[in-house]
Amino acid sequence: MNYDYLIVGTGLFGSILAYELNRMGKKILVIDKRNHIGGNIFTEKIEGINVHKYGAHIFHTSNKEVWNYINQFAEFNNYINSPIAIYKDELYNLPFNMNTFSKLWEDVIYPKDAIKKIEEEKKEYYVENPKNLEEQAINLVGYTIYDKLIKGYTAKQWGKTCKDLPPFIIKRLPVRFTYNNNYFNDRYQGIPIGGYTKIIEKMLDGIEVRLNTDFFDNKDEYLNIAKKIIYTGPIDQFYDYKFGQLEYRTISFETEVLNVDNYQGNAVVNFTDYEVPYTRIIEHKHFEFNTTSDKTIISKEYSRLWKPGDEPYYPVNDEKNTNIFNKYKELSKQNPNIIFGGRLGQYCYFDMDDTVEEALKVLKELRD
Ligand code: FAD
Ligand code: UDP
């Protein structure tokens, strides 16, 4: 055994553990199959703009410990996510708030007007125990908002109609009767100045990292190279898909450099109409406030079902996949020296703050 720990994956989860275990004096090897560090939070500077190569990443949390932890590695700007939704030729603010309601209905100015409108719509369509996303969405915001801002976007995002999706997905979005376009309710929010990759560089500083190195190319060797393994890749692949393949959603990013200074005037624009094939357009420079580039970079996001060879992004946490995952999880208990962590290892939709929390939890267990 040459190392105390082999860490598979240089994403946020693996890098936090590498950093902390290194500080504890452990001998560590970190590998990643990609040609760069950072996993999905990787940002790359192009034309003076930090490009979020794997989709828009906005750090937001209500957990002070997590916020203080991540601020050790970067200073954050005061970016507040306020996406715009475009439906056909209509433009709305997100999340659903007084700005959205007053644009949708001319006679809505005060909160009581919006509440009345939505209540009227709810009365017509209300379902006691919503069993799917469509019923849940209509219960929350009424039919008009569902039809214009939720139905098409969600179907594109998940590749299923809202009738075939679980209700909880839509509960992530705030509904507010104030004129407040902040997409999140969290206490802390921002984008790291200089990009996310710098955070990971700091975490992995002084640690042996091998890129372009796939665990499965030499699985037998890697299983014996360290006393413990922290594995942040897909858990089903680790076990050779013996209980079946877990499903994911993936995204294709179509990124272009444009010879204009400002393309859409906002970092995130959602296209909620089903006919537009992409879900959203990200304009990366608007995540920062100090870019002087006279060009801009945009990424169109196309969401689709994952197939082997694609990057697995979103776990599909429905009943079928949860049952399969539980079998892998049970099996993993047989070898406590292999720790499965992160979005893919735990097959769970973790935002970055959840990922930090989970990594610190595992660290605590390793320390005890
Ligand atoms: P990953 O970043 O996936 O890292 C896993 C690493 O393991 C990868 O580098 C991979 O190459 C490597 N790996 C896998 N298999 C192998 C193998 N066989 N051999 C070697 N290496 C391997 N969170 C937010 O808080 N805010 C947001 O706005 C936000 N937006 C998101 C948008 C998108 C499109 C996606 C997909 C996620 C978003 N997230 C967001 C979530 C965030 O990306 C995750 O919380 C975080 O990146 C998870 O880190 P991780 O280390 O678990 O996984
Ligand atoms: N959603 C929607 N319209 C929008 C934005 C989001 O209907 O304009 C729905 C969609 O179902 C999505 C869910 O709300 O999956 C959660 O949105 P969020 O932005 O949190 O999704 P993420 O991209 O982070 O998964």
Short mmCIF file of C-alpha atoms and ligand atoms in Angstrom, two decimals:
data_model
loop_
_atom_site.label_atom_id
_atom_site.label_comp_id
_atom_site.label_asym_id
_atom_site.label_seq_id
_atom_site.Cartn_x
_atom_site.Cartn_y
_atom_site.Cartn_z
CA MET A 1 0.00 0.00 0.00
CA ASN A 2 1.67 3.19 -1.20
CA TYR A 3 -0.94 5.66 -0.02
CA ASP A 4 -3.28 6.18 2.92
CA TYR A 5 -6.03 7.37 0.57
CA LEU A 6 -6.84 7.07 -3.11
CA ILE A 7 -9.39 9.72 -4.05
CA VAL A 8 -11.21 9.10 -7.32
CA GLY A 9 -12.45 12.44 -8.66
CA THR A 10 -11.17 16.02 -8.36
CA GLY A 11 -14.69 17.49 -8.04
CA LEU A 12 -15.70 19.52 -5.00
CA PHE A 13 -16.34 16.44 -2.86
CA GLY A 14 -13.04 14.67 -3.59
CA SER A 15 -11.02 17.88 -3.38
CA ILE A 16 -12.34 18.88 0.06
CA LEU A 17 -11.43 15.46 1.43
CA ALA A 18 -8.03 15.58 -0.25
CA TYR A 19 -7.36 18.99 1.30
CA GLU A 20 -8.45 18.03 4.80
CA LEU A 21 -6.78 14.61 4.85
CA ASN A 22 -3.57 16.14 3.51
CA ARG A 23 -3.65 18.63 6.38
CA MET A 24 -3.94 15.66 8.74
CA GLY A 25 -0.66 14.33 7.31
CA LYS A 26 -2.17 11.51 5.22
CA LYS A 27 -0.47 10.38 2.04
CA ILE A 28 -2.90 10.88 -0.80
CA LEU A 29 -3.23 10.17 -4.50
CA VAL A 30 -6.03 11.88 -6.41
CA ILE A 31 -7.01 10.73 -9.90
CA ASP A 32 -9.48 12.07 -12.42
CA LYS A 33 -10.41 10.74 -15.82
CA ARG A 34 -10.91 14.26 -17.19
CA ASN A 35 -8.04 16.43 -18.40
CA HIS A 36 -8.73 19.08 -15.74
CA ILE A 37 -9.50 19.38 -12.05
CA GLY A 38 -12.78 20.56 -10.52
CA GLY A 39 -15.35 18.14 -11.91
CA ASN A 40 -18.55 19.96 -12.80
CA ILE A 41 -17.63 23.22 -11.11
CA PHE A 42 -14.68 23.68 -13.49
CA THR A 43 -14.43 27.19 -14.92
CA GLU A 44 -12.07 28.17 -17.72
CA LYS A 45 -10.97 31.68 -18.62
CA ILE A 46 -11.72 32.39 -22.28
CA GLU A 47 -11.50 35.92 -23.77
CA GLY A 48 -11.07 37.24 -20.22
CA ILE A 49 -14.37 35.65 -19.09
CA ASN A 50 -14.70 32.80 -16.59
CA VAL A 51 -16.76 30.24 -18.48
CA HIS A 52 -18.75 27.71 -16.43
CA LYS A 53 -17.93 24.74 -18.65
CA TYR A 54 -20.50 22.40 -17.11
CA GLY A 55 -23.40 24.77 -16.70
CA ALA A 56 -24.12 27.82 -14.55
CA HIS A 57 -22.93 27.41 -10.98
CA ILE A 58 -24.20 29.79 -8.36
CA PHE A 59 -23.14 29.16 -4.80
CA HIS A 60 -25.97 29.67 -2.34
CA THR A 61 -26.51 28.41 1.16
CA SER A 62 -28.14 29.13 4.47
CA ASN A 63 -25.52 27.17 6.32
CA LYS A 64 -23.03 29.59 7.89
CA GLU A 65 -20.48 26.88 8.54
CA VAL A 66 -20.49 25.89 4.85
CA TRP A 67 -20.28 29.53 3.75
CA ASN A 68 -17.32 30.22 6.06
CA TYR A 69 -15.67 27.01 4.91
CA ILE A 70 -15.82 27.82 1.19
CA ASN A 71 -14.79 31.44 1.80
CA GLN A 72 -11.40 30.19 3.02
CA PHE A 73 -10.62 29.37 -0.60
CA ALA A 74 -12.05 32.37 -2.46
CA GLU A 75 -13.62 35.74 -2.07
CA PHE A 76 -17.18 35.73 -3.39
CA ASN A 77 -18.84 38.57 -5.28
CA ASN A 78 -22.39 39.70 -4.52
CA TYR A 79 -24.05 38.13 -7.57
CA ILE A 80 -27.74 37.43 -6.99
CA ASN A 81 -29.33 35.03 -9.41
CA SER A 82 -32.37 36.65 -11.08
CA PRO A 83 -33.21 34.65 -14.21
CA ILE A 84 -35.48 35.89 -16.95
CA ALA A 85 -38.04 33.58 -18.56
CA ILE A 86 -38.99 33.94 -22.21
CA TYR A 87 -42.20 32.31 -23.37
CA LYS A 88 -42.88 32.85 -27.09
CA ASP A 89 -42.56 36.66 -27.35
CA GLU A 90 -43.33 37.33 -23.70
CA LEU A 91 -40.75 38.07 -21.03
CA TYR A 92 -41.12 37.42 -17.29
CA ASN A 93 -39.07 37.58 -14.12
CA LEU A 94 -38.28 34.48 -12.11
CA PRO A 95 -38.80 33.06 -9.57
CA PHE A 96 -42.57 33.51 -9.44
CA ASN A 97 -43.01 36.85 -7.70
CA MET A 98 -44.92 40.14 -7.93
CA ASN A 99 -42.90 41.17 -11.01
CA THR A 100 -44.05 37.97 -12.76
CA PHE A 101 -47.66 38.31 -11.65
CA SER A 102 -48.03 41.98 -12.59
CA LYS A 103 -46.62 41.27 -16.06
CA LEU A 104 -48.92 38.28 -16.54
CA TRP A 105 -52.08 40.07 -15.43
CA GLU A 106 -52.48 43.76 -16.23
CA ASP A 107 -54.77 44.44 -13.28
CA VAL A 108 -52.33 43.00 -10.72
CA ILE A 109 -50.40 45.67 -8.83
CA TYR A 110 -50.68 44.76 -5.16
CA PRO A 111 -50.07 41.38 -3.50
CA LYS A 112 -53.79 41.02 -2.73
CA ASP A 113 -54.54 41.24 -6.49
CA ALA A 114 -52.07 38.46 -7.30
CA ILE A 115 -53.28 36.28 -4.45
CA LYS A 116 -56.87 36.71 -5.68
CA LYS A 117 -55.94 35.78 -9.27
CA ILE A 118 -54.00 32.70 -8.25
CA GLU A 119 -56.68 31.65 -5.77
CA GLU A 120 -59.31 31.85 -8.53
CA GLU A 121 -57.22 29.61 -10.77
CA LYS A 122 -56.41 27.23 -7.96
CA LYS A 123 -60.08 26.86 -7.10
CA GLU A 124 -60.76 25.63 -10.61
CA TYR A 125 -57.95 23.09 -10.72
CA TYR A 126 -57.14 22.30 -7.06
CA VAL A 127 -56.20 18.69 -6.22
CA GLU A 128 -56.19 17.59 -2.56
CA ASN A 129 -53.08 15.38 -2.64
CA PRO A 130 -50.98 16.23 -5.69
CA LYS A 131 -49.50 13.07 -7.12
CA ASN A 132 -47.45 14.56 -9.90
CA LEU A 133 -45.63 17.75 -10.83
CA GLU A 134 -48.50 19.13 -12.89
CA GLU A 135 -50.96 18.90 -10.00
CA GLN A 136 -48.42 20.26 -7.55
CA ALA A 137 -47.50 23.21 -9.78
CA ILE A 138 -51.12 24.19 -10.38
CA ASN A 139 -51.79 23.95 -6.65
CA LEU A 140 -48.90 26.33 -6.02
CA VAL A 141 -49.30 28.98 -8.70
CA GLY A 142 -52.42 28.27 -10.75
CA TYR A 143 -52.88 27.19 -14.35
CA THR A 144 -51.56 30.22 -16.32
CA ILE A 145 -48.10 30.18 -14.75
CA TYR A 146 -47.96 26.41 -15.04
CA ASP A 147 -48.85 26.61 -18.72
CA LYS A 148 -46.46 29.42 -19.69
CA LEU A 149 -43.52 29.04 -17.36
CA ILE A 150 -43.40 25.47 -16.08
CA LYS A 151 -44.93 22.93 -18.47
CA GLY A 152 -42.60 23.31 -21.47
CA TYR A 153 -39.41 23.99 -19.50
CA THR A 154 -39.89 21.01 -17.21
CA ALA A 155 -40.72 18.65 -20.08
CA LYS A 156 -37.51 19.72 -21.86
CA GLN A 157 -35.45 19.51 -18.68
CA TRP A 158 -36.60 16.04 -17.67
CA GLY A 159 -37.69 14.50 -20.97
CA LYS A 160 -41.07 13.59 -19.46
CA THR A 161 -44.38 15.38 -19.17
CA CYS A 162 -45.24 17.01 -15.86
CA LYS A 163 -47.87 14.33 -15.31
CA ASP A 164 -45.08 11.72 -15.21
CA LEU A 165 -42.80 13.57 -12.78
CA PRO A 166 -42.79 13.59 -8.96
CA PRO A 167 -44.28 16.69 -7.26
CA PHE A 168 -41.19 17.60 -5.18
CA ILE A 169 -39.08 18.94 -8.09
CA ILE A 170 -41.15 22.10 -8.38
CA LYS A 171 -41.03 22.81 -4.66
CA ARG A 172 -37.43 23.94 -5.14
CA LEU A 173 -38.67 27.20 -6.65
CA PRO A 174 -39.78 30.06 -4.39
CA VAL A 175 -43.22 31.68 -4.85
CA ARG A 176 -43.28 35.18 -3.37
CA PHE A 177 -45.77 37.97 -3.10
CA THR A 178 -43.06 40.63 -2.99
CA TYR A 179 -41.24 42.39 -5.84
CA ASN A 180 -38.10 40.33 -5.34
CA ASN A 181 -36.36 38.54 -8.23
CA ASN A 182 -33.79 36.68 -6.12
CA TYR A 183 -34.04 33.06 -7.31
CA PHE A 184 -32.93 31.70 -3.94
CA ASN A 185 -34.14 32.21 -0.40
CA ASP A 186 -30.72 31.47 1.05
CA ARG A 187 -28.88 33.82 3.38
CA TYR A 188 -25.57 33.67 1.46
CA GLN A 189 -25.02 33.77 -2.30
CA GLY A 190 -22.31 34.64 -4.80
CA ILE A 191 -19.77 33.61 -7.41
CA PRO A 192 -16.11 33.14 -6.49
CA ILE A 193 -14.02 35.98 -7.88
CA GLY A 194 -11.57 34.45 -10.34
CA GLY A 195 -13.70 31.34 -10.93
CA TYR A 196 -14.32 28.00 -9.23
CA THR A 197 -11.21 26.28 -10.58
CA LYS A 198 -9.06 28.46 -8.32
CA ILE A 199 -10.84 27.02 -5.27
CA ILE A 200 -10.00 23.50 -6.35
CA GLU A 201 -6.40 24.48 -7.20
CA LYS A 202 -5.98 25.73 -3.64
CA MET A 203 -7.49 22.58 -2.18
CA LEU A 204 -5.24 20.29 -4.21
CA ASP A 205 -2.09 22.35 -3.79
CA GLY A 206 0.84 20.09 -2.85
CA ILE A 207 -1.12 16.86 -3.41
CA GLU A 208 -0.27 14.25 -6.05
CA VAL A 209 -2.91 14.51 -8.79
CA ARG A 210 -3.05 12.39 -11.93
CA LEU A 211 -5.37 13.65 -14.67
CA ASN A 212 -6.53 11.68 -17.73
CA THR A 213 -6.55 8.70 -15.40
CA ASP A 214 -9.61 6.48 -15.31
CA PHE A 215 -10.04 4.29 -12.24
CA PHE A 216 -11.51 1.53 -14.38
CA ASP A 217 -8.50 1.33 -16.69
CA ASN A 218 -6.54 -0.21 -13.80
CA LYS A 219 -9.19 -1.10 -11.27
CA ASP A 220 -7.31 -4.02 -9.69
CA GLU A 221 -4.18 -1.96 -9.20
CA TYR A 222 -6.08 0.98 -7.72
CA LEU A 223 -8.01 -1.24 -5.35
CA ASN A 224 -4.69 -2.17 -3.75
CA ILE A 225 -2.81 1.12 -3.94
CA ALA A 226 -4.19 2.72 -0.75
CA LYS A 227 -5.57 1.76 2.65
CA LYS A 228 -8.83 3.57 1.90
CA ILE A 229 -10.56 4.76 -1.25
CA ILE A 230 -12.87 7.72 -1.61
CA TYR A 231 -14.76 7.16 -4.84
CA THR A 232 -16.85 9.98 -6.34
CA GLY A 233 -17.74 8.40 -9.70
CA PRO A 234 -21.02 6.58 -10.48
CA ILE A 235 -21.64 3.84 -7.91
CA ASP A 236 -23.26 1.48 -10.45
CA GLN A 237 -20.15 1.53 -12.64
CA PHE A 238 -17.99 0.63 -9.64
CA TYR A 239 -20.01 -2.57 -9.21
CA ASP A 240 -20.02 -3.32 -12.92
CA TYR A 241 -23.76 -2.54 -13.17
CA LYS A 242 -24.59 -5.84 -11.44
CA PHE A 243 -28.00 -4.59 -10.24
CA GLY A 244 -28.61 -2.61 -13.44
CA GLN A 245 -27.71 0.79 -14.78
CA LEU A 246 -28.82 3.92 -12.95
CA GLU A 247 -30.40 6.61 -15.13
CA TYR A 248 -29.16 10.18 -15.39
CA ARG A 249 -30.05 13.31 -17.31
CA THR A 250 -27.25 14.87 -19.26
CA ILE A 251 -26.84 18.27 -20.90
CA SER A 252 -25.15 19.27 -24.15
CA PHE A 253 -23.62 22.71 -24.02
CA GLU A 254 -23.34 24.69 -27.25
CA THR A 255 -20.89 27.46 -26.44
CA GLU A 256 -20.16 30.40 -28.75
CA VAL A 257 -17.96 33.48 -28.56
CA LEU A 258 -19.94 36.44 -29.91
CA ASN A 259 -18.49 39.69 -31.19
CA VAL A 260 -20.88 41.77 -29.14
CA ASP A 261 -20.32 43.26 -25.76
CA ASN A 262 -23.64 42.28 -24.23
CA TYR A 263 -25.96 39.68 -25.78
CA GLN A 264 -28.93 39.12 -23.48
CA GLY A 265 -28.33 41.50 -20.58
CA ASN A 266 -28.58 38.78 -17.95
CA ALA A 267 -26.57 35.73 -16.90
CA VAL A 268 -29.49 33.28 -17.14
CA VAL A 269 -32.42 33.31 -19.56
CA ASN A 270 -34.83 30.35 -19.45
CA PHE A 271 -36.82 29.46 -22.56
CA THR A 272 -40.02 28.02 -21.18
CA ASP A 273 -41.71 27.32 -24.51
CA TYR A 274 -41.45 23.64 -25.51
CA GLU A 275 -40.84 24.57 -29.17
CA VAL A 276 -37.45 26.17 -28.41
CA PRO A 277 -35.13 23.14 -28.24
CA TYR A 278 -32.79 24.43 -25.52
CA THR A 279 -33.81 25.06 -21.93
CA ARG A 280 -31.71 28.13 -21.26
CA ILE A 281 -28.94 30.42 -22.45
CA ILE A 282 -26.16 31.37 -20.06
CA GLU A 283 -24.14 34.54 -20.72
CA HIS A 284 -21.09 33.92 -18.59
CA LYS A 285 -19.71 37.45 -18.25
CA HIS A 286 -22.77 38.57 -16.27
CA PHE A 287 -21.78 36.32 -13.35
CA GLU A 288 -18.92 38.73 -12.78
CA PHE A 289 -18.86 42.49 -12.49
CA ASN A 290 -15.34 43.26 -13.58
CA THR A 291 -14.96 41.72 -17.05
CA THR A 292 -13.71 44.23 -19.56
CA SER A 293 -13.92 41.95 -22.62
CA ASP A 294 -15.61 43.51 -25.64
CA LYS A 295 -16.80 40.03 -26.62
CA THR A 296 -19.24 37.79 -24.83
CA ILE A 297 -19.63 34.02 -24.41
CA ILE A 298 -22.96 32.25 -24.36
CA SER A 299 -23.91 28.61 -23.80
CA LYS A 300 -27.16 27.05 -24.93
CA GLU A 301 -28.18 24.09 -22.76
CA TYR A 302 -29.91 21.06 -24.27
CA SER A 303 -31.11 18.50 -21.76
CA ARG A 304 -31.51 14.81 -22.66
CA LEU A 305 -31.42 11.28 -21.28
CA TRP A 306 -27.92 10.03 -20.53
CA LYS A 307 -26.37 7.20 -22.55
CA PRO A 308 -22.99 5.53 -21.98
CA GLY A 309 -20.19 7.92 -22.97
CA ASP A 310 -22.14 11.06 -21.89
CA GLU A 311 -21.42 12.96 -18.68
CA PRO A 312 -23.95 11.93 -16.03
CA TYR A 313 -25.28 15.18 -14.51
CA TYR A 314 -28.62 14.78 -12.81
CA PRO A 315 -29.55 11.59 -10.98
CA VAL A 316 -33.13 10.56 -11.76
CA ASN A 317 -34.37 9.95 -8.25
CA ASP A 318 -37.57 8.11 -9.11
CA GLU A 319 -38.72 4.89 -7.47
CA LYS A 320 -37.10 2.55 -9.98
CA ASN A 321 -33.68 4.17 -9.75
CA THR A 322 -33.86 4.63 -5.98
CA ASN A 323 -34.48 0.90 -5.58
CA ILE A 324 -31.48 0.07 -7.75
CA PHE A 325 -29.31 2.57 -5.87
CA ASN A 326 -30.32 1.11 -2.50
CA LYS A 327 -29.03 -2.28 -3.59
CA TYR A 328 -25.64 -0.80 -4.46
CA LYS A 329 -25.61 1.12 -1.20
CA GLU A 330 -26.32 -2.05 0.77
CA LEU A 331 -23.53 -3.86 -1.06
CA SER A 332 -21.08 -1.03 -0.37
CA LYS A 333 -21.47 -1.61 3.37
CA GLN A 334 -19.52 -4.85 2.97
CA ASN A 335 -16.32 -2.90 2.46
CA PRO A 336 -16.07 0.11 4.78
CA ASN A 337 -12.65 1.00 3.34
CA ILE A 338 -14.33 2.21 0.18
CA ILE A 339 -16.32 5.38 0.71
CA PHE A 340 -18.80 6.45 -1.95
CA GLY A 341 -19.38 10.19 -1.98
CA GLY A 342 -20.63 13.15 -3.95
CA ARG A 343 -23.41 13.55 -6.48
CA LEU A 344 -22.60 10.34 -8.35
CA GLY A 345 -21.29 8.19 -5.51
CA GLN A 346 -24.41 8.92 -3.44
CA TYR A 347 -26.70 9.22 -6.48
CA CYS A 348 -28.25 12.33 -5.02
CA TYR A 349 -29.05 15.80 -6.35
CA PHE A 350 -26.55 17.80 -4.28
CA ASP A 351 -26.05 21.50 -4.75
CA MET A 352 -22.54 22.69 -3.95
CA ASP A 353 -23.40 23.59 -0.38
CA ASP A 354 -24.85 20.11 0.17
CA THR A 355 -21.68 18.65 -1.33
CA VAL A 356 -19.52 20.62 1.12
CA GLU A 357 -21.74 19.49 3.97
CA GLU A 358 -21.57 15.84 2.92
CA ALA A 359 -17.78 15.97 2.49
CA LEU A 360 -17.34 17.48 5.96
CA LYS A 361 -19.63 14.79 7.38
CA VAL A 362 -17.48 12.04 5.86
CA LEU A 363 -14.36 13.77 7.14
CA LYS A 364 -15.78 13.75 10.65
CA GLU A 365 -16.49 10.02 10.39
CA LEU A 366 -12.95 9.37 9.17
CA ARG A 367 -11.54 11.40 12.05
CA ASP A 368 -13.62 9.68 14.77
P1 FAD B 1 -18.39 15.95 -9.75
O1 FAD B 1 -18.15 17.40 -9.91
O2 FAD B 1 -19.22 15.23 -10.75
O3 FAD B 1 -16.98 15.24 -9.64
C1 FAD B 1 -16.78 13.87 -9.85
C2 FAD B 1 -15.41 13.72 -10.50
O4 FAD B 1 -15.09 12.33 -10.57
C3 FAD B 1 -15.37 14.24 -11.93
O5 FAD B 1 -14.28 15.14 -12.09
C4 FAD B 1 -15.19 12.99 -12.76
O6 FAD B 1 -14.43 13.21 -13.93
C5 FAD B 1 -14.47 12.08 -11.79
N1 FAD B 1 -14.64 10.66 -12.12
C6 FAD B 1 -15.81 10.00 -12.32
N2 FAD B 1 -15.56 8.72 -12.64
C7 FAD B 1 -14.22 8.56 -12.63
C8 FAD B 1 -13.36 7.47 -12.91
N3 FAD B 1 -13.83 6.28 -13.27
N4 FAD B 1 -12.02 7.65 -12.81
C9 FAD B 1 -11.51 8.87 -12.48
N5 FAD B 1 -12.29 9.94 -12.22
C10 FAD B 1 -13.62 9.80 -12.30
N6 FAD B 1 -24.84 23.47 -7.46
C11 FAD B 1 -25.06 24.67 -6.90
O7 FAD B 1 -24.89 24.83 -5.68
N7 FAD B 1 -25.46 25.74 -7.65
C12 FAD B 1 -25.66 25.65 -9.00
O8 FAD B 1 -26.01 26.65 -9.63
C13 FAD B 1 -25.44 24.38 -9.62
N8 FAD B 1 -25.65 24.23 -10.93
C14 FAD B 1 -25.42 23.01 -11.52
C15 FAD B 1 -25.62 22.89 -12.88
C16 FAD B 1 -25.38 21.66 -13.51
C17 FAD B 1 -25.59 21.54 -14.98
C18 FAD B 1 -24.95 20.55 -12.73
C19 FAD B 1 -24.69 19.23 -13.39
C20 FAD B 1 -24.75 20.69 -11.38
C21 FAD B 1 -24.99 21.90 -10.75
N9 FAD B 1 -24.76 22.08 -9.38
C22 FAD B 1 -25.00 23.29 -8.79
C23 FAD B 1 -24.28 20.96 -8.53
C24 FAD B 1 -22.75 20.88 -8.41
O9 FAD B 1 -22.19 20.73 -9.70
C25 FAD B 1 -22.39 19.70 -7.52
O10 FAD B 1 -22.89 19.89 -6.21
C26 FAD B 1 -20.88 19.42 -7.38
O11 FAD B 1 -20.17 19.66 -8.55
C27 FAD B 1 -20.71 17.97 -6.96
O12 FAD B 1 -19.35 17.66 -6.81
P2 FAD B 1 -18.88 16.15 -6.85
O13 FAD B 1 -17.42 16.17 -6.48
O14 FAD B 1 -19.78 15.31 -6.06
O15 FAD B 1 -19.09 15.65 -8.36
N1 UDP B 2 -38.68 25.18 -13.56
C1 UDP B 2 -39.65 25.59 -14.46
N2 UDP B 2 -39.46 26.75 -15.16
C2 UDP B 2 -38.36 27.51 -15.03
C3 UDP B 2 -37.37 27.09 -14.11
C4 UDP B 2 -37.56 25.93 -13.40
O1 UDP B 2 -40.65 24.93 -14.61
O2 UDP B 2 -38.24 28.53 -15.72
C5 UDP B 2 -38.91 23.93 -12.82
C6 UDP B 2 -38.28 22.72 -13.53
O3 UDP B 2 -39.13 21.62 -13.34
C7 UDP B 2 -37.00 22.51 -12.77
C8 UDP B 2 -37.44 22.89 -11.35
O4 UDP B 2 -38.35 23.97 -11.54
O5 UDP B 2 -36.56 21.18 -12.83
C9 UDP B 2 -36.32 23.30 -10.45
O6 UDP B 2 -35.66 24.42 -11.01
P1 UDP B 2 -34.15 24.70 -10.74
O7 UDP B 2 -33.78 25.96 -11.41
O8 UDP B 2 -33.91 24.55 -9.29
O9 UDP B 2 -33.50 23.50 -11.53
P2 UDP B 2 -32.01 23.00 -11.69
O10 UDP B 2 -31.59 23.44 -13.05
O11 UDP B 2 -31.18 23.59 -10.58
O12 UDP B 2 -32.21 21.55 -11.60
#
